[in-house]
Amino acid sequence: MNLQVALVFLITIVTFILFATERFRTDVLALSVLCVLGLAGFFLPQSFLSPQELLSCFSDPAPITIAAMFVLGTGLTRTGALEGITHHLARLAGRGETVFLFALLAVVALVSSVLNNTAVVVFFLPVVLQVCTEHNIPPSRMLIPLSYAAMFGGTITLIGTSTNIVVNNVVLRMLHEPIHMFEPTRMGLLYVLAGILYVTLIGRWLLPRRETLTTLLGASQAKEFRTEVVVLRNSPLVNQRLGEIRQRRLRNGTILGVTRAGEPLDPPFDQILLQEGDQIIMNLAVSGVRDVQATRGLALLPEAELGVEQITAEANVLVEAIVPNTAALQGKTLRELDFAQRHGVRILAVHRHGLNLRDRFETVPLRFGDTLLLQATEEAIENLRRERSLLLLSPVKVPVVRRHKKWVAVGIIAGVMLGASFGNLPVANVALIGALLLVLTGCLEMNEAYEAINWNVIVLIAGMLGLGLAMEKSGGAAFIAESMHHLLGKLGPRVAVSGTYLVAMVMTELISPSAVAALMTPIAIRSAVALGCSPHPFVMAVMFAGSASFSTPIGYQTNTMIYGAGGYKFTDFFKIGAPLNVLLWLLASALIPVFWPLQ
């Protein structure tokens, strides 16, 4: 190992550690890696990136194709093309939890085969939460299966997931022959079948039953949560007994304590004569929250401190929302953001992966996956939805204004699939044309197309392509391939393919699958060359392993997205996902060399 290879390995290891610890935003980290590789290229041009190579990461077909796929998926949702599917799915919930689970897995896998699986989860998440609320099903029973089904379905076609697209473009650059649109389909369908059978027959018994804010909102007998109610200045309730007020206004709550000027007052609380500034510590159901907000002279502590003008509860709706991976809110507190005033909403509670941040949560830095309970007018919620700083999970209806265009959108998507299935038409070109046609035909406005793109993912992929290119250029990929050859080559190429899948699968549990694809595909190709085998089974091992992030909530974006929404714990994913990882690893090890011969 020479100095250049050692430096590339060091950069890669540090990048992986920072990805896993989530200390920085993934797009910031990806850009930082590109800058480091570009600076190193001035001193070691033979091993690191030249200015032209650095810029080529942004002009690579992979990020362009993925951006276009985000637009295509939004075209279907904005025209209501998927509404019929969701209506049928909701009706099946009345036949029981098992029937709904099976139907959910099958439908989401099918849709994910043609749309980016992250976009599919964003679309189906509010639908599933609404169905769970209406049929008294804990969302924790359905959201992990939703994420898993999106991963299964992404393996069916080339465009089902960004991982496949990244692998394809590395193969095209190194081998000058693309992976065809339906080349992964046979194996992908077996993946879907095995995954659905596992989740339906085994995994569902391992799924937890856990309360979340969604079930809190929808339950007929809602769980209570702790909050503090403040007696406002000039309140008409001053000098009235707390017991009388509780009987008239706060019957849906339990009083836990009262503080005045920071000092706790002794019970019995019902006999206390209220004064300005008194803080009443209570357990409140959501109906109790409405009672407080409808009572003149009382306010929830967050409202009083954030200076939100009190308005009647009847003019507002309660909405659950999650902090997405792309949000500028991450790392900042609600007080720093002046969130309530800027958006005209109230934040009544914050949940973090099953924990309720109820005490002074306005001073706690927000994280990806935090779940917020908001109250606002429908207009304010709609403005928040359009801004996309939060992912709204509650079933707030958004009117679809272009239903008459849905068959146009479906036709364009079908045309993209048909065009991409021809080997002589680059997928990036076809997807870009399809995205443009959605705008030209009025299915989308141009600003909606821009908003549809998850720029965090695009920048991440560009950065990881740069790291993969440096790994290849420095000789690091060849070094790893030779090492794998010495370790696994004696055991035969089948074991080498299985080992490639295993390494990629483990890496995918810790960092973005797109990053794994950009780094592992060159190594897989070099390994095949070292063994004197066809590179296709090795490449397919990386592709399918990139859609097998079942054991942690941090590797795959769809897992992280439903982590807070389902009230899951980290161990829930390992308990359900680890056996599935082993099952699909064995399946891939057995069948990939059959579908893609080693010689």
XYZ file of C-alpha atoms in Angstrom:
599
model
C 0.000 0.000 0.000
C 1.492 3.332 -1.073
C 0.960 6.782 0.434
C -1.769 7.770 -2.040
C -3.839 4.667 -1.304
C -3.385 5.177 2.442
C -4.602 8.786 2.172
C -7.696 7.754 0.195
C -8.460 5.054 2.766
C -8.046 7.595 5.585
C -10.449 10.031 3.913
C -12.926 7.204 3.322
C -12.778 5.926 6.909
C -13.204 9.427 8.368
C -16.128 10.021 5.991
C -17.796 6.774 7.073
C -17.374 7.619 10.760
C -18.882 11.078 10.275
C -21.768 9.610 8.298
C -22.484 7.069 11.041
C -22.288 9.596 13.892
C -24.570 12.074 12.047
C -22.545 15.010 13.347
C -22.899 16.822 10.027
C -25.558 17.036 7.355
C -24.896 14.451 4.666
C -24.843 16.992 1.827
C -22.379 19.234 3.701
C -20.170 16.222 4.375
C -20.325 15.109 0.725
C -19.314 18.575 -0.509
C -16.515 18.677 2.071
C -15.174 15.352 0.782
C -15.194 16.667 -2.792
C -13.319 19.787 -1.739
C -10.694 17.737 0.117
C -10.226 15.452 -2.907
C -9.954 18.474 -5.207
C -7.355 20.163 -2.996
C -5.369 16.942 -2.762
C -5.460 16.791 -6.565
C -3.248 19.894 -6.771
C -0.469 18.060 -4.897
C -1.062 14.466 -6.038
C -2.766 14.779 -9.447
C -2.131 11.117 -10.315
C -4.199 9.838 -7.391
C -6.797 12.474 -6.581
C -9.281 14.573 -8.531
C -8.385 17.145 -11.142
C -10.727 20.169 -11.451
C -12.341 18.550 -14.498
C -12.892 15.252 -12.673
C -14.324 17.038 -9.652
C -16.893 18.877 -11.793
C -17.674 15.693 -13.706
C -19.258 14.282 -10.531
C -22.082 16.815 -10.926
C -22.483 16.113 -14.652
C -22.538 12.345 -14.121
C -25.765 10.735 -15.415
C -26.587 9.318 -11.959
C -27.546 12.540 -10.110
C -29.283 13.871 -13.230
C -31.331 10.679 -13.593
C -32.271 10.620 -9.911
C -33.334 14.283 -9.984
C -35.572 13.527 -12.976
C -37.062 10.506 -11.167
C -38.056 12.705 -8.221
C -39.896 14.960 -10.675
C -41.618 12.001 -12.359
C -42.856 10.687 -9.009
C -44.234 14.104 -8.053
C -46.025 14.270 -11.404
C -48.031 11.184 -10.462
C -48.946 12.457 -6.995
C -49.842 16.001 -8.075
C -52.246 14.700 -10.701
C -53.916 12.202 -8.371
C -52.795 9.224 -10.441
C -52.256 7.144 -7.290
C -55.504 8.116 -5.537
C -57.382 5.034 -6.730
C -54.697 2.755 -5.305
C -54.834 4.416 -1.894
C -58.652 4.261 -1.762
C -58.644 0.504 -2.455
C -55.867 0.019 0.083
C -57.815 1.898 2.771
C -60.912 -0.234 2.160
C -58.906 -3.425 2.700
C -58.040 -2.290 6.225
C -61.603 -3.129 7.234
C -60.866 -6.823 6.619
C -58.272 -6.991 9.353
C -54.707 -6.040 10.149
C -53.121 -9.025 8.358
C -55.005 -8.409 5.117
C -54.091 -4.728 5.206
C -50.436 -5.550 5.923
C -50.187 -7.950 2.983
C -51.937 -5.510 0.634
C -49.716 -2.643 1.813
C -46.548 -4.638 1.166
C -47.662 -5.705 -2.310
C -48.920 -2.275 -3.428
C -45.928 -0.309 -2.135
C -43.473 -2.801 -3.670
C -45.248 -2.533 -7.026
C -45.285 1.282 -7.016
C -41.636 1.399 -5.859
C -40.592 -0.572 -8.914
C -41.221 2.473 -11.122
C -40.895 5.394 -8.700
C -38.043 6.354 -6.383
C -38.707 4.458 -3.170
C -38.082 7.485 -0.936
C -40.780 9.420 -2.804
C -43.110 6.420 -2.468
C -42.745 6.377 1.324
C -43.321 10.148 1.481
C -46.585 9.621 -0.438
C -47.885 6.563 1.439
C -46.876 7.634 4.958
C -49.844 9.980 5.588
C -52.179 7.437 3.963
C -51.024 4.639 6.286
C -51.248 6.888 9.344
C -54.802 7.881 8.468
C -55.854 4.239 7.967
C -54.230 3.267 11.269
C -56.101 6.045 13.065
C -59.467 5.106 11.529
C -59.097 1.374 12.277
C -57.354 1.652 15.667
C -54.125 0.017 14.411
C -50.884 1.185 16.062
C -48.753 2.792 13.317
C -45.759 0.899 14.696
C -47.359 -2.227 13.205
C -47.292 -0.819 9.668
C -44.504 1.706 9.170
C -41.498 -0.647 9.221
C -43.284 -2.880 6.663
C -43.953 0.257 4.569
C -40.244 1.117 4.486
C -39.189 -2.485 3.822
C -41.695 -2.880 0.963
C -40.322 0.242 -0.707
C -36.842 -1.297 -0.555
C -38.056 -4.636 -1.936
C -39.832 -2.980 -4.839
C -36.859 -0.809 -5.732
C -34.956 -3.923 -6.822
C -37.426 -4.871 -9.570
C -36.314 -2.327 -12.192
C -33.290 -0.186 -12.892
C -35.098 3.032 -11.948
C -36.699 1.778 -8.726
C -34.011 3.211 -6.460
C -31.134 5.646 -6.690
C -28.742 2.839 -5.693
C -29.480 0.976 -8.924
C -28.932 4.113 -10.985
C -25.575 4.841 -9.328
C -24.403 1.250 -9.902
C -25.496 1.406 -13.532
C -23.581 4.594 -14.238
C -20.373 3.284 -12.650
C -20.737 0.131 -14.769
C -21.311 2.247 -17.863
C -18.174 4.288 -17.149
C -15.939 1.292 -16.431
C -17.343 -1.436 -18.708
C -19.025 0.709 -21.409
C -22.194 -1.387 -21.326
C -25.339 -0.436 -19.370
C -27.545 -2.535 -17.144
C -30.870 -2.893 -18.942
C -34.158 -1.672 -17.502
C -35.558 -5.096 -16.572
C -32.278 -6.948 -16.046
C -32.760 -7.084 -12.240
C -36.451 -8.045 -12.541
C -36.282 -11.820 -12.054
C -34.172 -11.562 -8.941
C -36.112 -8.503 -7.784
C -39.439 -10.336 -7.931
C -37.998 -13.149 -5.809
C -36.745 -10.504 -3.379
C -40.243 -9.054 -3.152
C -41.838 -12.476 -2.689
C -39.372 -13.548 0.005
C -39.654 -10.196 1.775
C -43.458 -10.130 1.784
C -43.686 -13.713 3.031
C -41.164 -13.026 5.795
C -42.885 -9.853 7.037
C -46.381 -11.367 6.812
C -45.598 -14.741 8.387
C -42.743 -13.959 10.788
C -41.888 -10.266 10.968
C -45.363 -9.107 11.997
C -45.052 -11.070 15.246
C -41.906 -9.071 16.044
C -43.446 -5.660 15.319
C -44.100 -3.620 18.477
C -47.407 -2.093 19.525
C -46.419 1.415 20.484
C -48.367 4.635 20.954
C -47.362 7.660 18.860
C -48.732 11.148 18.404
C -50.832 9.793 15.549
C -52.671 7.348 17.759
C -52.898 10.070 20.400
C -54.826 12.239 17.949
C -57.084 9.515 16.642
C -57.898 7.409 19.669
C -61.354 7.698 21.148
C -59.777 7.521 24.602
C -56.610 9.519 24.010
C -53.475 9.038 26.047
C -52.547 11.999 28.233
C -49.313 13.938 27.966
C -47.682 16.289 30.445
C -47.742 20.029 29.883
C -47.836 23.306 31.820
C -50.694 25.800 31.748
C -50.018 29.463 32.606
C -52.401 32.045 34.080
C -51.946 35.074 31.823
C -51.671 38.712 32.844
C -55.065 40.365 33.467
C -56.708 36.958 33.388
C -60.359 36.905 34.478
C -59.495 33.727 36.390
C -57.327 35.538 38.952
C -58.552 34.960 42.550
C -60.766 32.079 41.433
C -60.355 28.627 42.983
C -58.507 26.142 40.790
C -61.020 23.424 41.669
C -63.905 25.476 40.260
C -61.998 26.186 37.047
C -61.044 22.521 36.739
C -64.696 21.476 36.992
C -65.818 24.019 34.386
C -62.898 24.149 31.938
C -60.251 21.474 32.610
C -62.268 18.311 33.160
C -60.171 16.413 30.577
C -56.964 16.744 32.565
C -55.263 15.761 35.819
C -53.525 18.404 37.949
C -50.067 17.274 39.102
C -48.831 20.465 40.746
C -48.878 24.263 40.841
C -45.902 26.631 41.020
C -45.898 30.357 41.827
C -42.790 32.488 41.248
C -40.801 29.276 40.803
C -41.908 27.806 44.154
C -44.249 24.769 44.341
C -47.547 25.244 46.175
C -48.840 22.640 48.600
C -51.968 20.585 47.924
C -54.925 20.411 47.970
C -54.661 22.094 44.599
C -58.409 22.619 44.217
C -58.333 25.182 47.062
C -55.619 27.378 45.502
C -56.686 30.897 44.501
C -55.030 31.565 41.158
C -52.704 34.521 40.574
C -51.083 35.967 37.450
C -48.144 33.847 36.325
C -49.191 30.695 38.198
C -48.091 27.562 36.339
C -50.372 24.533 36.537
C -48.619 21.233 35.769
C -51.124 18.838 34.176
C -51.640 15.638 32.270
C -53.877 16.573 29.341
C -55.581 14.636 26.581
C -55.803 16.385 23.229
C -59.387 17.361 24.056
C -57.972 18.981 27.197
C -55.519 20.957 25.074
C -58.477 22.358 23.167
C -60.205 23.244 26.463
C -57.169 25.235 27.632
C -56.908 27.101 24.359
C -60.614 27.919 24.402
C -60.360 29.381 27.944
C -59.698 33.094 28.131
C -56.812 33.883 30.447
C -55.056 30.499 30.171
C -52.296 29.391 27.794
C -49.964 26.449 27.370
C -46.461 27.336 28.534
C -44.855 27.118 25.056
C -47.506 29.494 23.682
C -47.048 31.984 26.493
C -43.254 32.019 26.197
C -43.195 32.172 22.413
C -45.624 35.062 22.376
C -48.235 33.459 20.144
C -51.539 35.318 20.209
C -54.271 33.085 21.560
C -57.013 32.220 19.086
C -59.967 29.907 19.373
C -59.383 26.192 19.083
C -62.245 25.868 16.613
C -60.272 27.864 14.008
C -57.340 25.454 14.175
C -56.379 21.876 13.355
C -53.954 19.597 15.160
C -51.291 18.176 12.864
C -48.392 15.803 13.332
C -45.160 16.513 11.436
C -41.648 15.099 11.212
C -38.326 16.871 10.719
C -36.995 15.478 7.407
C -33.390 14.815 6.476
C -33.285 17.874 4.214
C -34.702 20.362 6.697
C -32.853 23.540 7.603
C -34.375 23.092 11.083
C -31.819 20.455 12.088
C -29.492 21.534 14.864
C -31.525 24.654 15.667
C -34.020 25.268 18.439
C -37.580 26.430 17.974
C -36.721 29.585 19.876
C -33.756 30.368 17.597
C -35.917 29.826 14.515
C -38.795 31.914 15.905
C -40.780 29.114 14.317
C -44.166 29.898 15.852
C -44.221 33.535 14.777
C -42.773 32.944 11.322
C -45.202 30.181 10.391
C -48.239 31.044 12.485
C -48.282 27.629 14.183
C -48.093 26.372 17.743
C -45.842 23.482 18.745
C -47.515 21.637 21.585
C -45.212 18.627 21.978
C -42.077 17.094 20.479
C -41.364 13.352 20.346
C -37.920 11.922 19.633
C -37.794 8.197 18.801
C -40.311 7.257 21.461
C -39.258 9.889 24.021
C -41.489 12.877 24.737
C -39.546 16.149 24.921
C -42.169 18.060 26.864
C -40.054 20.096 29.250
C -38.570 23.219 27.667
C -38.517 21.542 24.249
C -38.366 24.965 22.596
C -34.701 25.155 23.683
C -33.744 21.654 22.453
C -31.945 21.477 19.044
C -34.116 19.621 16.558
C -32.931 16.409 14.934
C -33.845 14.434 11.843
C -36.840 12.251 12.734
C -38.220 14.409 15.562
C -42.020 14.337 15.556
C -43.879 17.564 16.331
C -47.484 18.112 17.393
C -48.599 21.375 15.744
C -51.725 23.469 15.931
C -52.527 26.072 13.297
C -55.101 27.233 10.834
C -55.561 25.125 7.714
C -54.055 27.969 5.686
C -50.899 28.009 7.833
C -50.594 24.233 7.584
C -50.994 24.392 3.815
C -48.258 27.067 3.620
C -46.017 24.870 5.759
C -46.706 21.917 3.484
C -45.761 23.930 0.402
C -42.552 25.140 2.052
C -41.579 21.504 2.817
C -39.515 22.363 5.875
C -41.501 19.633 7.672
C -43.081 16.411 6.472
C -46.729 16.575 7.547
C -47.963 13.179 8.667
C -51.527 13.851 9.733
C -54.263 13.436 7.152
C -54.609 17.081 6.142
C -56.342 16.982 2.778
C -54.565 18.820 -0.011
C -56.778 19.424 -3.033
C -55.461 17.885 -6.226
C -56.132 20.458 -8.910
C -54.982 18.480 -11.938
C -56.901 15.209 -11.798
C -57.788 15.657 -15.471
C -54.064 15.277 -16.227
C -53.526 11.972 -14.419
C -53.638 9.804 -17.538
C -51.186 12.163 -19.222
C -48.798 11.657 -16.283
C -49.310 7.888 -16.354
C -48.624 7.859 -20.098
C -45.407 9.839 -19.644
C -44.179 7.455 -16.924
C -45.015 4.468 -19.131
C -43.138 6.120 -21.988
C -40.089 6.635 -19.777
C -40.105 2.958 -18.780
C -40.528 1.872 -22.387
C -37.786 4.200 -23.617
C -35.395 3.148 -20.831
C -35.960 -0.514 -21.675
C -34.185 -0.011 -24.998
C -30.466 -0.445 -24.413
C -29.422 2.227 -26.915
C -31.356 5.004 -25.119
C -29.572 6.363 -22.009
C -31.809 6.298 -18.939
C -30.740 9.828 -17.971
C -31.891 11.248 -21.312
C -35.218 9.440 -21.245
C -35.941 10.437 -17.624
C -35.025 14.060 -18.325
C -37.342 14.166 -21.345
C -40.144 12.647 -19.252
C -39.667 15.270 -16.513
C -39.786 18.056 -19.100
C -42.946 16.623 -20.684
C -44.701 16.724 -17.304
C -44.084 20.469 -17.211
C -44.927 21.104 -20.875
C -48.220 19.193 -20.607
C -49.285 21.075 -17.479
C -49.033 18.118 -15.077
C -46.530 20.134 -13.034
C -45.429 23.724 -12.813
C -41.725 24.417 -13.118
C -41.396 25.567 -9.513
C -43.072 22.308 -8.408
C -40.504 20.362 -10.420
C -37.686 22.174 -8.636
C -39.324 21.572 -5.241
C -39.757 17.855 -6.024
C -36.004 17.239 -6.179
C -34.319 16.136 -2.966
C -31.155 18.159 -3.410
C -29.595 16.593 -0.336
C -29.576 13.220 -2.123
C -28.230 14.737 -5.360
C -25.306 16.431 -3.618
C -24.606 13.303 -1.554
C -24.378 11.143 -4.671
C -22.092 13.635 -6.425
C -19.739 13.657 -3.436
C -19.639 9.888 -3.160
C -19.019 9.504 -6.887
C -15.959 11.681 -6.361
C -14.754 9.479 -3.517
C -15.324 6.363 -5.613
C -13.399 7.914 -8.508
C -10.488 8.752 -6.200
C -10.559 5.212 -4.806
C -10.308 3.855 -8.329
C -7.731 6.385 -9.597
C -5.376 5.975 -6.621
C -5.358 2.198 -6.891
C -7.327 1.764 -3.680
C -10.094 -0.199 -5.409
C -7.540 -2.530 -6.984
C -5.829 -2.971 -3.594
C -9.100 -3.967 -1.890
C -9.998 -6.246 -4.802
C -6.644 -8.019 -4.570
C -7.073 -8.390 -0.808
C -10.550 -9.897 -1.282
C -9.105 -12.190 -3.947
C -6.487 -13.493 -1.503
C -9.071 -13.923 1.254
C -11.965 -15.367 -0.743
C -10.504 -16.433 -4.069
C -9.371 -19.795 -2.769
C -12.929 -20.552 -1.713
C -14.248 -19.989 -5.226
C -16.025 -17.187 -7.086
C -19.425 -18.023 -5.593
C -18.084 -17.302 -2.118
C -16.507 -14.108 -3.460
C -19.894 -12.943 -4.779
C -21.483 -13.798 -1.427
C -18.708 -11.934 0.388
C -19.172 -8.873 -1.832
C -22.883 -8.832 -1.013
C -22.176 -9.242 2.721
C -19.656 -6.372 2.845
C -21.955 -4.039 0.897
C -24.944 -5.029 3.057
C -23.130 -4.269 6.321
C -21.915 -0.921 4.966
C -25.459 -0.050 3.859
C -26.687 -0.395 7.449
C -24.392 2.450 8.495
C -24.225 4.917 5.601
C -26.251 5.902 2.560
C -26.773 3.068 0.024
C -25.910 5.475 -2.790
C -22.551 6.110 -1.140
C -21.985 2.359 -0.789
C -22.877 1.844 -4.461
C -20.437 4.531 -5.612
C -17.616 3.044 -3.528
C -18.266 -0.685 -3.830
C -19.088 -1.011 -7.535
C -15.526 -0.255 -8.738
C -14.198 -2.670 -6.102
C -16.656 -5.372 -7.221
C -15.606 -4.985 -10.857
C -11.918 -5.156 -9.942
C -12.570 -8.253 -7.822
C -14.232 -10.005 -10.745
C -11.278 -9.166 -13.012
C -8.817 -10.487 -10.396
C -10.756 -13.753 -10.226
C -11.094 -14.021 -14.006
C -14.909 -13.915 -13.744
C -17.678 -11.947 -15.380
C -18.238 -8.693 -13.440
C -22.041 -8.876 -13.689
C -22.738 -11.155 -10.685
C -20.431 -9.025 -8.514
C -22.106 -5.809 -9.656
C -25.549 -7.285 -8.988
C -24.434 -8.303 -5.510
C -23.692 -4.640 -4.760
C -26.980 -3.517 -6.335
C -29.180 -5.880 -4.321
C -27.202 -5.400 -1.111
C -27.776 -1.655 -1.484
C -31.503 -2.295 -1.026
C -31.077 -4.467 2.066
C -30.743 -1.935 4.881
C -33.213 -3.518 7.279
C -31.366 -3.706 10.612
C -30.820 -0.032 11.511
C -32.840 3.164 11.113
C -29.840 5.216 9.968
C -28.642 3.566 6.758
C -31.633 3.953 4.468
C -33.569 7.213 4.320
C -36.996 5.548 4.373
C -36.120 3.813 7.667
C -35.061 7.088 9.250
C -38.206 8.766 7.960
C -40.547 6.349 9.752
C -38.334 5.995 12.858
C -39.949 8.848 14.802
C -43.355 8.569 13.128
C -43.756 4.991 14.384
C -42.343 5.637 17.850
C -39.718 2.951 17.238
C -36.591 2.136 19.202
C -33.265 1.416 17.504
C -33.471 -2.231 18.574
C -36.831 -2.720 16.838
C -35.131 -2.539 13.451
C -32.433 -5.049 14.387
C -34.932 -7.503 15.899
C -37.069 -7.515 12.746
C -34.452 -6.720 10.100
C -31.472 -8.923 11.001
C -33.245 -12.228 10.173
C -34.466 -10.661 6.929
C -30.907 -9.592 6.100
C -29.680 -13.147 6.575
C -32.568 -14.604 4.540
C -31.963 -12.305 1.553
C -28.176 -12.734 1.765
C -28.604 -16.509 1.472
C -31.104 -16.035 -1.374
C -28.779 -13.689 -3.246
C -25.742 -15.909 -2.696
C -27.598 -18.869 -4.174
C -29.357 -17.213 -7.118
C -27.200 -14.321 -8.361
C -24.637 -16.730 -9.928
C -27.567 -18.567 -11.539
C -29.142 -15.495 -13.132
C -25.747 -13.913 -13.977
C -23.258 -16.720 -14.728
C -19.754 -16.324 -13.345
C -18.105 -17.110 -16.687
